[in-house]
Amino acid sequence: MGVEFKVLPSQAAELHTEDLTARELAQINAYRKARFVAKQFPDALVLGADTLVYLGTRLFGKPPTVADAARMLQKLQGQTHRVVTAICLLCLRLHRQSIFAEDTSVTFLPLNAAAIRLYLSKVNPLDKAGAYAIQEHGELIVEEIAGSYTNVVGLPTERLRDEFAKWNSDSSPAIGFPVPGAGD
């Protein structure tokens, strides 16, 4: 997209509750992540993102153990689930923010225990919502997707490009203005 950026992991704790929809929860987490970093760089445009996997009303976050990852994949196997990624664009100095989310359907292949073990032997599932990464050996577990592939990866670039265009069409400074300390 031609945007200069610096990656700064947010230390904001991710919320996990069954009281909110996956979309609501992802949007809150994306905002919290963006705000944590934006407080350090109030003049910069900060992008915070959060991705959740859900089947019906059940949320599948990041598994704490490989055994939990195997259980998640077992529950998702042969099913069509949804992946929602929320993005928060935030510039504190300008008092401006935009929060949006993309949703994609993902259908898993029927998976037996051996197929799940094979996948988990190739991928570290512990930092991935739903215990999988479509970009890492996804062909072993994914039958098809309907919607944005990049959304399932964790950053819906097609939608983000549109949102950047909206941001730049306003009277605000353009995307890509210098980030303090970016060259350090």
Coordinates of C-alpha atoms in Angstrom, one line a residue:
M1 CA 0.0 0.0 0.0
G2 CA 3.1 2.2 0.0
V3 CA 2.7 3.1 3.7
E4 CA 5.8 3.4 5.9
F5 CA 5.2 1.8 9.3
K6 CA 6.8 0.5 12.4
V7 CA 5.5 -2.5 14.2
L8 CA 5.1 -2.0 18.0
P9 CA 3.4 -4.8 19.9
S10 CA 0.7 -3.6 22.2
Q11 CA 0.8 -4.6 25.8
A12 CA -2.9 -4.2 26.2
A13 CA -4.5 -7.3 27.6
E14 CA -7.0 -9.0 25.2
L15 CA -10.5 -9.3 26.7
H16 CA -12.3 -12.7 26.4
T17 CA -16.0 -12.9 27.3
E18 CA -18.9 -14.8 26.0
D19 CA -21.1 -11.7 26.8
L20 CA -20.2 -10.0 23.5
T21 CA -20.4 -11.1 19.9
A22 CA -17.1 -12.0 18.2
R23 CA -17.3 -8.8 16.2
E24 CA -17.9 -6.6 19.3
L25 CA -15.1 -8.3 21.2
A26 CA -12.6 -8.0 18.3
Q27 CA -13.5 -4.3 17.9
I28 CA -12.9 -3.6 21.6
N29 CA -9.6 -5.5 21.5
A30 CA -8.4 -3.7 18.4
Y31 CA -9.3 -0.4 20.0
R32 CA -7.5 -1.3 23.3
K33 CA -4.4 -2.3 21.4
A34 CA -4.3 0.8 19.2
R35 CA -4.9 3.1 22.2
F36 CA -2.1 1.5 24.2
V37 CA 0.4 2.3 21.4
A38 CA -1.2 5.7 20.5
K39 CA -0.6 7.0 24.0
Q40 CA 3.1 6.6 23.3
F41 CA 2.9 8.2 19.9
P42 CA -0.1 10.7 19.9
D43 CA 0.8 12.3 16.6
A44 CA 1.0 9.0 14.7
L45 CA -1.7 7.1 13.0
V46 CA -1.8 3.8 14.8
L47 CA -3.4 0.6 13.5
G48 CA -4.6 -2.0 16.1
A49 CA -6.0 -5.3 15.0
D50 CA -7.6 -8.3 16.6
T51 CA -8.7 -11.6 15.0
L52 CA -11.2 -14.1 16.4
V53 CA -12.5 -17.4 15.2
Y54 CA -16.1 -18.4 16.0
L55 CA -18.5 -21.2 15.4
G56 CA -22.1 -20.2 16.2
T57 CA -21.7 -18.3 19.4
R58 CA -18.6 -20.2 20.6
L59 CA -15.3 -18.2 20.4
F60 CA -12.0 -19.9 19.7
G61 CA -9.2 -17.7 20.9
K62 CA -5.5 -18.6 21.2
P63 CA -5.1 -22.0 22.7
P64 CA -2.9 -22.1 25.9
T65 CA -1.5 -25.6 25.1
V66 CA -1.1 -27.9 22.1
A67 CA -3.6 -30.3 23.6
D68 CA -6.1 -27.4 23.7
A69 CA -5.2 -26.6 20.1
A70 CA -6.0 -30.2 19.1
R71 CA -9.4 -30.0 20.8
M72 CA -10.1 -26.7 19.0
L73 CA -9.3 -28.2 15.6
Q74 CA -11.4 -31.3 16.4
K75 CA -14.4 -29.1 17.1
L76 CA -13.8 -27.1 13.9
Q77 CA -13.1 -30.1 11.6
G78 CA -15.7 -30.6 8.9
Q79 CA -17.5 -27.4 9.9
T80 CA -17.9 -23.9 8.4
H81 CA -16.8 -21.3 11.0
R82 CA -16.3 -17.6 10.8
V83 CA -13.2 -15.4 11.2
V84 CA -13.6 -11.8 12.1
T85 CA -10.8 -9.3 12.1
A86 CA -11.4 -5.9 13.6
I87 CA -9.2 -2.9 12.8
C88 CA -8.9 0.4 14.7
L89 CA -7.2 3.3 13.1
L90 CA -6.5 5.9 15.7
C91 CA -4.7 9.3 15.9
L92 CA -5.0 10.8 19.4
R93 CA -3.7 14.3 18.5
L94 CA -6.4 14.6 15.8
H95 CA -9.1 13.1 18.0
R96 CA -9.9 10.8 15.1
Q97 CA -10.6 7.1 14.9
S98 CA -12.1 4.5 12.6
I99 CA -13.1 1.0 13.7
F100 CA -14.3 -1.6 11.3
A101 CA -14.4 -5.4 10.9
E102 CA -14.3 -8.0 8.2
D103 CA -15.9 -11.4 8.4
T104 CA -14.9 -14.5 6.3
S105 CA -16.3 -18.0 6.3
V106 CA -13.8 -20.9 6.4
T107 CA -14.8 -24.5 5.9
F108 CA -12.5 -27.2 7.3
L109 CA -11.9 -30.5 5.8
P110 CA -13.0 -33.5 7.8
L111 CA -10.0 -34.2 10.1
N112 CA -9.1 -37.3 12.0
A113 CA -6.7 -37.3 15.0
A114 CA -3.7 -38.2 12.7
A115 CA -4.5 -35.2 10.3
I116 CA -4.7 -32.9 13.3
R117 CA -1.4 -34.2 14.7
L118 CA 0.3 -33.7 11.3
Y119 CA -0.9 -30.1 11.1
L120 CA 0.2 -29.4 14.7
S121 CA 3.6 -30.9 13.9
K122 CA 4.1 -28.2 11.2
V123 CA 2.6 -25.1 12.9
N124 CA 2.9 -23.4 16.3
P125 CA -0.8 -23.0 17.1
L126 CA -0.4 -21.2 20.5
D127 CA -0.4 -17.6 19.1
K128 CA -3.2 -18.2 16.6
A129 CA -6.9 -17.7 17.1
G130 CA -8.7 -21.0 16.4
A131 CA -5.3 -22.8 16.7
Y132 CA -4.5 -22.4 13.0
A133 CA -2.9 -20.1 10.4
I134 CA -4.3 -20.5 6.9
Q135 CA -1.0 -19.2 5.4
E136 CA 0.9 -22.0 7.2
H137 CA 0.0 -25.3 5.7
G138 CA -3.7 -24.3 5.5
E139 CA -4.1 -26.8 2.6
L140 CA -3.9 -29.6 5.2
I141 CA -7.0 -28.4 7.1
V142 CA -9.0 -25.9 4.9
E143 CA -11.5 -27.0 2.3
E144 CA -12.6 -23.6 1.2
I145 CA -13.1 -20.0 2.2
A146 CA -15.8 -17.4 1.3
G147 CA -14.5 -13.9 1.6
S148 CA -11.2 -12.3 2.2
Y149 CA -8.2 -14.6 2.5
T150 CA -6.1 -11.8 4.0
N151 CA -8.8 -11.4 6.7
V152 CA -8.2 -15.0 7.8
V153 CA -4.5 -14.3 7.8
G154 CA -5.2 -11.4 10.2
L155 CA -5.3 -8.2 8.3
P156 CA -8.0 -7.6 5.6
T157 CA -5.8 -5.7 3.2
E158 CA -8.6 -5.1 0.7
R159 CA -10.8 -3.4 3.2
L160 CA -7.8 -1.6 4.8
R161 CA -6.9 0.0 1.5
D162 CA -10.5 1.4 1.2
E163 CA -10.3 2.7 4.8
F164 CA -7.0 4.4 4.2
A165 CA -8.5 6.0 1.1
K166 CA -11.4 7.3 3.2
W167 CA -9.0 8.6 5.9
N168 CA -6.9 10.4 3.3
S169 CA -9.9 11.9 1.6
D170 CA -10.6 13.9 4.7
S171 CA -8.8 17.1 5.6
S172 CA -6.5 15.1 8.0
P173 CA -2.9 14.5 7.3
A174 CA -2.3 11.6 4.9
I175 CA -1.6 8.1 6.0
G176 CA 2.1 7.5 6.4
F177 CA 3.0 10.8 8.1
P178 CA 6.3 10.3 10.1
V179 CA 6.1 8.1 13.2
P180 CA 8.2 9.5 16.0
G181 CA 11.2 7.3 16.5
A182 CA 10.4 5.2 13.4
G183 CA 14.0 5.4 12.1
D184 CA 15.6 4.6 15.4

